[in-house]
XYZ file of C-alpha atoms in Angstrom:
529
model
C -13.578 15.346 -3.158
C -16.309 15.705 -0.499
C -19.225 17.921 -1.559
C -20.585 20.019 1.360
C -23.109 22.835 1.090
C -21.857 25.632 3.398
C -24.247 28.298 2.138
C -26.320 30.369 4.477
C -29.593 32.153 3.872
C -28.854 35.852 3.399
C -30.570 38.603 5.345
C -34.216 39.114 4.683
C -35.653 41.738 2.385
C -35.216 45.324 3.489
C -38.323 46.957 5.039
C -40.611 48.666 2.597
C -40.568 52.435 2.552
C -43.169 53.938 4.862
C -45.677 56.272 3.074
C -47.219 59.052 5.094
C -50.862 60.085 4.656
C -51.021 62.783 1.886
C -52.704 66.135 2.557
C -55.713 67.135 0.591
C -53.745 69.789 -1.348
C -50.137 69.244 -2.512
C -48.056 72.318 -2.358
C -45.366 71.006 -4.716
C -44.532 67.763 -6.509
C -41.571 66.166 -4.733
C -39.150 64.061 -6.753
C -39.188 60.378 -5.970
C -36.172 59.291 -3.802
C -33.759 56.997 -5.537
C -34.597 53.347 -5.147
C -32.466 51.435 -2.645
C -30.827 48.356 -4.017
C -32.887 45.309 -3.259
C -31.517 42.522 -1.159
C -30.789 39.211 -2.817
C -33.787 36.873 -2.758
C -33.393 34.014 -0.214
C -31.845 30.936 -1.563
C -34.074 27.901 -2.145
C -34.547 25.322 0.585
C -32.270 22.373 0.367
C -34.117 19.221 -0.826
C -33.898 16.195 -2.978
C -33.565 18.246 -6.182
C -30.230 19.594 -4.901
C -28.915 16.094 -4.244
C -30.023 15.096 -7.785
C -28.172 18.070 -9.218
C -24.912 17.123 -7.340
C -25.205 13.487 -8.445
C -25.604 14.574 -12.083
C -22.578 16.901 -11.866
C -20.148 14.419 -10.327
C -21.285 11.691 -12.769
C -19.707 13.871 -15.538
C -16.223 13.774 -13.944
C -13.943 10.803 -13.160
C -14.593 8.883 -9.986
C -12.795 10.153 -6.907
C -12.744 7.709 -4.000
C -12.255 10.545 -1.606
C -9.898 10.969 1.388
C -8.573 8.031 3.449
C -8.228 7.981 7.170
C -5.184 9.043 9.212
C -2.969 6.163 10.106
C -4.070 5.877 13.764
C -7.619 5.116 12.686
C -6.797 2.867 9.757
C -4.917 0.589 12.163
C -7.888 0.075 14.501
C -9.057 -3.514 14.920
C -12.713 -4.389 15.518
C -12.457 -4.409 19.304
C -10.661 -1.074 19.405
C -13.051 0.534 17.015
C -16.089 -0.786 18.929
C -14.629 0.652 22.156
C -15.110 4.178 20.737
C -18.729 4.932 21.563
C -20.814 8.039 20.917
C -21.869 9.848 24.110
C -25.701 9.659 24.195
C -26.001 12.965 26.025
C -24.366 14.683 22.940
C -27.047 13.320 20.572
C -28.210 15.745 17.882
C -31.773 16.758 16.761
C -33.082 17.368 20.300
C -34.003 20.963 19.519
C -37.647 21.979 19.591
C -38.596 18.801 21.431
C -38.071 16.501 18.475
C -38.813 12.853 19.136
C -35.704 11.772 17.167
C -32.045 11.699 18.179
C -28.949 11.223 16.003
C -25.688 9.598 17.077
C -22.526 9.257 14.947
C -20.254 6.187 14.222
C -16.544 6.851 14.686
C -14.402 6.153 11.495
C -11.953 3.321 11.634
C -11.579 -0.458 11.207
C -13.406 -1.448 7.998
C -14.868 2.053 7.627
C -11.927 3.749 6.047
C -13.760 6.244 3.759
C -15.207 8.928 6.012
C -18.581 10.443 5.089
C -19.978 13.878 5.601
C -23.209 14.195 7.664
C -25.250 17.440 7.482
C -28.234 18.618 9.456
C -30.721 20.648 7.505
C -32.560 23.272 9.581
C -35.034 25.672 7.950
C -33.821 24.501 4.555
C -30.165 25.312 5.265
C -27.655 22.390 5.470
C -24.769 22.554 8.037
C -22.068 19.870 8.274
C -21.666 18.187 11.646
C -18.048 18.806 12.609
C -16.049 15.986 14.064
C -15.095 16.369 17.716
C -13.390 13.964 20.041
C -15.716 15.247 22.775
C -18.634 13.521 20.974
C -17.127 10.078 21.821
C -16.122 8.014 24.805
C -12.872 6.673 23.410
C -12.577 3.886 26.100
C -9.110 2.420 26.098
C -8.208 3.895 22.684
C -5.663 6.776 22.857
C -4.531 9.060 19.999
C -1.205 10.921 20.133
C -2.680 14.130 18.678
C -6.089 15.587 18.010
C -7.946 14.448 14.930
C -9.139 17.127 12.386
C -12.604 18.676 12.570
C -13.156 17.838 8.874
C -12.444 14.152 9.577
C -16.061 13.030 8.940
C -17.758 9.954 10.323
C -18.239 6.260 9.465
C -21.993 6.812 9.414
C -24.868 7.557 11.812
C -27.895 6.167 13.469
C -31.255 7.598 14.373
C -33.053 6.875 17.647
C -36.737 7.088 18.506
C -38.974 5.841 21.450
C -40.133 2.732 19.662
C -40.816 0.598 22.715
C -41.005 2.927 25.653
C -41.734 6.693 25.593
C -38.909 7.271 28.015
C -36.206 5.435 26.034
C -34.694 6.353 22.669
C -34.364 3.064 20.877
C -32.249 2.634 17.776
C -34.483 3.029 14.762
C -32.162 3.043 11.733
C -28.443 3.038 10.944
C -26.441 4.001 7.885
C -22.890 2.630 7.954
C -20.627 0.987 5.416
C -20.942 1.348 1.606
C -24.722 1.852 0.949
C -25.894 -0.398 3.774
C -28.714 0.540 6.173
C -30.820 -1.392 8.731
C -34.173 -0.444 10.254
C -36.175 -1.766 13.166
C -39.751 -1.839 14.210
C -41.094 -2.351 17.789
C -39.607 -5.322 19.671
C -37.243 -6.140 16.806
C -33.570 -6.892 16.858
C -31.121 -6.231 14.081
C -30.593 -9.061 11.580
C -30.571 -8.598 7.847
C -29.549 -5.395 6.048
C -30.806 -3.330 3.148
C -28.550 -1.552 0.618
C -28.973 1.425 -1.643
C -27.665 -0.393 -4.735
C -25.824 -3.550 -5.839
C -23.572 -3.852 -8.895
C -22.333 -7.235 -10.145
C -23.735 -9.246 -7.220
C -23.134 -12.902 -7.791
C -21.082 -12.286 -10.981
C -17.556 -13.899 -11.276
C -14.806 -11.297 -10.933
C -16.128 -9.555 -7.817
C -18.825 -7.035 -6.877
C -18.640 -3.299 -6.911
C -19.930 -1.646 -3.714
C -21.211 1.891 -4.302
C -21.109 4.083 -1.118
C -23.114 6.883 0.388
C -20.488 9.564 0.597
C -22.657 12.395 2.048
C -25.880 12.542 3.999
C -28.321 15.341 4.849
C -30.706 14.775 7.794
C -33.687 17.120 8.009
C -34.204 18.359 11.624
C -37.719 17.155 12.499
C -40.348 19.280 14.325
C -41.737 18.546 17.760
C -44.683 16.564 16.545
C -42.872 14.869 13.610
C -44.032 11.323 12.802
C -41.343 10.772 10.247
C -37.808 11.921 9.552
C -36.242 12.464 6.105
C -32.664 11.618 5.044
C -31.010 12.434 1.734
C -27.872 10.654 0.510
C -25.370 11.028 -2.306
C -24.193 7.707 -3.733
C -20.978 7.380 -5.698
C -18.881 4.652 -7.297
C -16.714 3.982 -10.353
C -19.834 3.060 -12.368
C -22.600 5.229 -11.115
C -23.694 8.198 -8.976
C -27.098 8.534 -7.377
C -29.406 10.744 -5.281
C -31.445 9.027 -2.599
C -34.311 10.210 -0.426
C -35.453 8.180 2.595
C -38.718 9.007 4.380
C -38.521 6.974 7.644
C -41.716 6.200 9.588
C -41.117 4.515 12.978
C -43.888 2.196 14.085
C -44.769 -1.347 15.137
C -43.692 -2.049 11.577
C -41.386 0.692 10.623
C -41.438 1.814 6.988
C -38.760 3.438 4.821
C -40.056 5.075 1.612
C -37.150 5.246 -0.801
C -36.803 7.383 -3.929
C -33.645 7.346 -6.111
C -32.231 8.782 -9.294
C -29.124 7.147 -10.797
C -26.579 8.583 -13.283
C -24.433 5.819 -14.790
C -20.729 6.619 -15.671
C -20.420 3.396 -17.660
C -22.625 0.617 -18.906
C -23.982 -1.507 -16.084
C -25.026 -4.994 -17.157
C -25.819 -6.420 -13.702
C -27.728 -3.909 -11.576
C -29.474 -4.754 -8.312
C -32.348 -2.613 -7.058
C -33.554 -2.728 -3.471
C -30.930 -5.309 -2.547
C -31.290 -7.180 0.760
C -28.446 -9.055 2.524
C -28.915 -11.674 5.152
C -27.454 -14.861 6.744
C -28.600 -18.415 6.549
C -26.312 -21.004 8.179
C -28.572 -23.971 9.049
C -32.294 -24.703 9.327
C -34.727 -27.534 9.278
C -34.466 -27.939 5.520
C -30.583 -27.841 5.491
C -28.842 -29.723 8.206
C -25.251 -30.158 6.811
C -23.847 -28.609 10.041
C -24.829 -30.419 13.229
C -22.099 -29.587 15.695
C -24.056 -27.100 17.828
C -26.773 -27.329 20.416
C -28.775 -24.760 18.407
C -30.630 -26.463 15.596
C -31.339 -23.377 13.498
C -29.164 -20.370 12.817
C -30.422 -17.772 10.397
C -31.460 -14.096 10.070
C -33.937 -15.066 7.341
C -35.395 -18.434 6.367
C -37.057 -17.722 3.024
C -37.530 -15.559 -0.005
C -41.140 -14.489 -0.630
C -42.311 -13.079 -3.981
C -45.617 -11.569 -5.082
C -45.525 -12.083 -8.839
C -46.790 -9.669 -11.348
C -49.415 -12.316 -12.227
C -50.596 -12.463 -8.625
C -48.941 -15.714 -7.677
C -47.312 -15.849 -4.215
C -44.028 -17.865 -4.111
C -42.078 -19.147 -1.107
C -38.508 -20.259 -1.608
C -36.801 -21.639 1.510
C -33.199 -20.457 1.905
C -30.160 -22.827 1.846
C -26.462 -22.848 2.644
C -25.284 -24.501 -0.506
C -22.038 -26.369 -1.127
C -21.224 -23.901 -3.962
C -22.568 -20.507 -4.856
C -26.058 -20.643 -6.390
C -28.142 -18.074 -8.247
C -31.900 -18.491 -8.644
C -33.788 -16.187 -10.950
C -37.567 -15.597 -10.885
C -38.369 -13.831 -14.148
C -41.110 -11.242 -13.724
C -42.779 -8.208 -15.179
C -43.777 -5.514 -12.790
C -43.171 -7.601 -9.691
C -45.559 -6.611 -6.895
C -43.265 -7.381 -4.022
C -40.438 -9.485 -2.631
C -38.532 -9.837 0.571
C -36.208 -11.923 2.766
C -38.415 -13.156 5.582
C -37.846 -14.649 9.022
C -40.966 -16.751 9.239
C -39.979 -19.037 12.098
C -40.625 -17.165 15.406
C -40.237 -20.087 17.860
C -37.456 -19.546 20.344
C -36.990 -23.348 20.976
C -35.915 -23.752 17.356
C -32.932 -21.401 17.940
C -32.205 -21.717 21.656
C -30.029 -18.582 21.608
C -30.565 -16.229 24.560
C -28.133 -13.574 23.354
C -28.717 -13.409 19.592
C -32.507 -13.793 19.687
C -32.969 -15.006 16.085
C -36.646 -15.257 16.577
C -36.831 -11.438 16.894
C -35.038 -10.650 13.624
C -37.211 -8.645 11.285
C -38.334 -9.489 7.747
C -37.882 -6.856 5.124
C -40.652 -6.608 2.509
C -40.071 -4.555 -0.694
C -43.069 -3.038 -2.551
C -42.049 -1.360 -5.842
C -43.581 1.999 -6.607
C -44.276 2.732 -10.271
C -43.473 0.517 -13.223
C -40.336 -1.575 -12.730
C -40.926 -3.352 -16.108
C -39.209 -6.575 -17.063
C -36.538 -8.237 -15.034
C -36.083 -10.899 -12.359
C -35.977 -11.301 -8.594
C -32.585 -12.904 -8.011
C -31.582 -14.934 -5.004
C -27.846 -15.463 -4.476
C -26.801 -18.114 -1.900
C -23.097 -18.306 -0.963
C -21.580 -21.142 1.107
C -20.572 -20.268 4.711
C -19.023 -22.443 7.411
C -20.304 -20.356 10.286
C -23.024 -17.799 11.178
C -20.830 -14.719 11.115
C -20.997 -14.291 7.307
C -23.822 -12.638 5.408
C -24.239 -15.213 2.631
C -27.700 -14.384 1.201
C -28.568 -11.665 -1.218
C -31.927 -10.889 -2.842
C -32.514 -8.084 -5.429
C -34.426 -6.915 -8.380
C -32.355 -7.122 -11.595
C -33.819 -5.036 -14.465
C -33.698 -6.688 -17.846
C -32.369 -3.524 -19.632
C -28.806 -2.526 -18.750
C -28.096 1.079 -17.590
C -26.283 3.230 -20.140
C -24.276 6.418 -19.585
C -26.085 9.568 -20.401
C -29.462 8.118 -19.428
C -30.665 8.918 -15.876
C -32.797 6.162 -14.190
C -35.321 6.782 -11.404
C -37.155 4.300 -9.172
C -38.890 4.078 -5.873
C -40.081 1.457 -3.379
C -41.374 0.978 0.179
C -39.472 -1.179 2.604
C -41.359 -2.518 5.669
C -39.643 -4.055 8.734
C -42.098 -6.651 9.971
C -42.371 -9.600 12.322
C -45.608 -11.261 11.064
C -46.027 -11.489 7.295
C -49.280 -13.557 7.408
C -51.353 -10.417 6.489
C -49.539 -9.937 3.187
C -51.690 -12.548 1.420
C -54.834 -14.516 2.464
C -53.734 -17.983 1.293
C -52.049 -20.808 3.113
C -48.317 -20.556 3.779
C -45.401 -22.937 3.888
C -44.191 -23.212 7.413
C -41.731 -26.118 7.185
C -39.560 -27.839 4.589
C -37.813 -31.077 5.384
C -35.960 -33.640 3.299
C -35.061 -37.305 3.780
C -34.296 -40.525 1.920
C -37.516 -41.894 0.230
C -37.869 -45.159 2.123
C -39.880 -46.506 4.936
C -38.453 -45.997 8.454
C -36.221 -48.902 9.358
C -36.138 -50.280 5.862
C -32.811 -51.718 4.673
C -33.619 -51.400 0.975
C -31.053 -49.428 -1.051
C -31.935 -45.936 -2.232
C -30.960 -44.449 -5.568
C -28.452 -41.615 -5.055
C -30.647 -39.433 -7.208
C -33.775 -40.076 -5.210
C -35.015 -37.698 -2.427
C -38.165 -37.108 -0.452
C -39.318 -33.578 0.466
C -41.823 -32.967 3.184
C -43.605 -29.582 3.161
C -46.050 -28.326 5.751
C -48.848 -25.938 4.551
C -50.903 -23.997 7.114
C -53.026 -20.868 7.422
C -55.498 -19.303 5.082
C -58.590 -21.562 4.626
C -56.779 -24.771 5.189
C -58.278 -25.318 8.643
C -61.762 -25.151 7.045
C -60.704 -27.729 4.353
C -59.655 -30.259 7.151
C -63.389 -31.049 7.271
C -63.280 -32.461 3.804
C -59.557 -33.221 3.184
C -60.434 -35.426 0.069
C -61.256 -32.218 -1.744
C -57.772 -30.777 -1.380
C -55.004 -31.925 -3.774
C -51.373 -31.164 -4.334
C -50.104 -29.798 -7.660
C -46.423 -30.630 -8.019
C -44.082 -30.020 -10.924
C -40.400 -30.523 -11.612
C -37.827 -29.355 -14.165
C -34.848 -31.652 -14.972
C -36.070 -34.700 -13.094
C -39.200 -36.755 -12.425
C -41.703 -37.014 -9.651
C -42.198 -40.589 -8.417
C -45.182 -39.744 -6.336
C -46.695 -36.854 -4.371
C -49.529 -36.905 -1.817
C -50.783 -34.919 1.187
C -52.182 -35.877 4.643
C -54.100 -33.725 7.091
C -51.820 -32.205 9.796
C -53.945 -31.415 12.851
C -50.892 -30.101 14.730
C -50.627 -27.092 12.304
C -54.321 -27.029 11.241
C -53.097 -27.612 7.704
C -51.697 -30.297 5.458
C -48.359 -32.083 5.109
C -47.208 -32.868 1.562
C -44.765 -35.605 0.539
C -42.940 -35.360 -2.788
C -40.559 -38.092 -3.912
C -38.332 -37.251 -6.825
C -35.642 -38.906 -8.919
C -32.866 -36.866 -10.557
C -29.842 -37.818 -12.620
C -26.497 -37.627 -10.698
C -25.094 -34.146 -10.743
C -28.337 -32.639 -12.232
C -30.051 -29.638 -10.549
C -33.824 -30.141 -10.239
C -36.235 -27.301 -9.747
C -39.452 -28.205 -7.889
C -42.674 -26.370 -7.345
C -45.923 -27.340 -5.486
C -49.117 -25.792 -4.219
C -52.433 -26.935 -2.884
C -55.819 -26.390 -4.492
C -59.447 -27.327 -4.160
C -61.254 -27.548 -7.368
C -60.224 -24.476 -9.367
C -59.309 -22.494 -6.329
C -55.681 -22.127 -5.333
C -55.417 -22.445 -1.536
C -51.802 -21.738 -0.869
C -48.622 -19.969 -2.027
C -46.314 -21.940 -4.279
C -43.387 -23.829 -2.717
C -40.251 -23.502 -4.873
C -37.028 -25.477 -4.163
C -33.896 -26.535 -6.036
C -32.003 -29.771 -5.308
C -28.914 -31.201 -6.871
C -28.337 -34.913 -6.853
C -24.863 -35.937 -5.725
C -22.524 -37.560 -8.260
């Protein structure tokens, strides 16, 4: 069942009766005329409360996956589906000189559950009808017209981000609860999601989907646009509100209310999905002229205690889940910290222009953990990285749950905290170059470059800077730092020994006296058997 509000605002109130000026002397008392029936009051403007009401109502009935596509669309392959393109001249939201434009995605290929998209004008929602005239179908031909209630795969919003004469893609909503947003001079990389259920759990993940959207038509001078979405799945329904602010670093302010249908043990709030195939810290795959291939290279966390943590991403041999237990985490995100083209050497994919997504919770998120899920991949086409907030308390039916957060699409994250940052992580055998001495299979050397913050100042007295390393499930043979004038920081060397097959968890940061100078480097490593 697809829920669509087709109501209209009724006619306005009837005009009030006109009263003539009374003479000074009344000749007779005239009976009052019968009162005319009053018109119905105008219906309330459509807003987030209405989406919440609908989510609450459908949570009380069994899950309905909704209609499927007609056969001609369900048989489209990727190339055929991509060949059906929206005609830019038919873009919506251009009324009143709005700076935003909306284009639709055609259903088909992987997008087999069509969604309804409404435009809200003056508080009244109206569904956007499907029309073949909206699309250039390229080489794709259909034997008969498709129905006007077909729906769409999703939509995208455009805005002049980089040039006042060009409507650049700002944000897109397509597939399950996925969305992606861009700031100025950014290129699409990682994705955000409305919700994750069972991510990283054996037995498969459940993917809730946005089944209906409402886009508020913006005014001429609008600096933001608002989107509402109705989320639905076998386990939960939800109402979402997105305030979208285009800028150099575009911001999406998200508010949501969830209604569980069944107990949910593994819930993921503000989930982010990205790709990491190979980087300077993980060189298992070498058969490519490009030395690094990733949309994100690290997970950054601002702990509830104030600590900043940097965890380089990996492409592991088997799925790995890392949990950072927190209370009221202040922020987390999947970051693309390396912005040097020469490290990627890809003229088409421009990995150095992929944005970082930084999540800042709003309100009290309580106890839980930032979870990082790393999935093995043999090429760069698979999204194999997930980061999310997992609340400690499971969701139970009959108890609604509300939360909010701000997502920022950024290029430079150096302003997030004033301390030194980790800019490189390398690993090697712990022996002198050219040495023929045997190396214990459980021994490894990690080289970490710290730069930024006040580290350039401390290069004047490097003897006052020290490394603070620690390890769980292994031992540290030695750890030391040397000045690194190339980065205006310090290079740390950490030699560890771990039992074969054991997973070690390492941490390290730099300090001077009682002052912490840098974020904390966190990294797992498993010794081969």
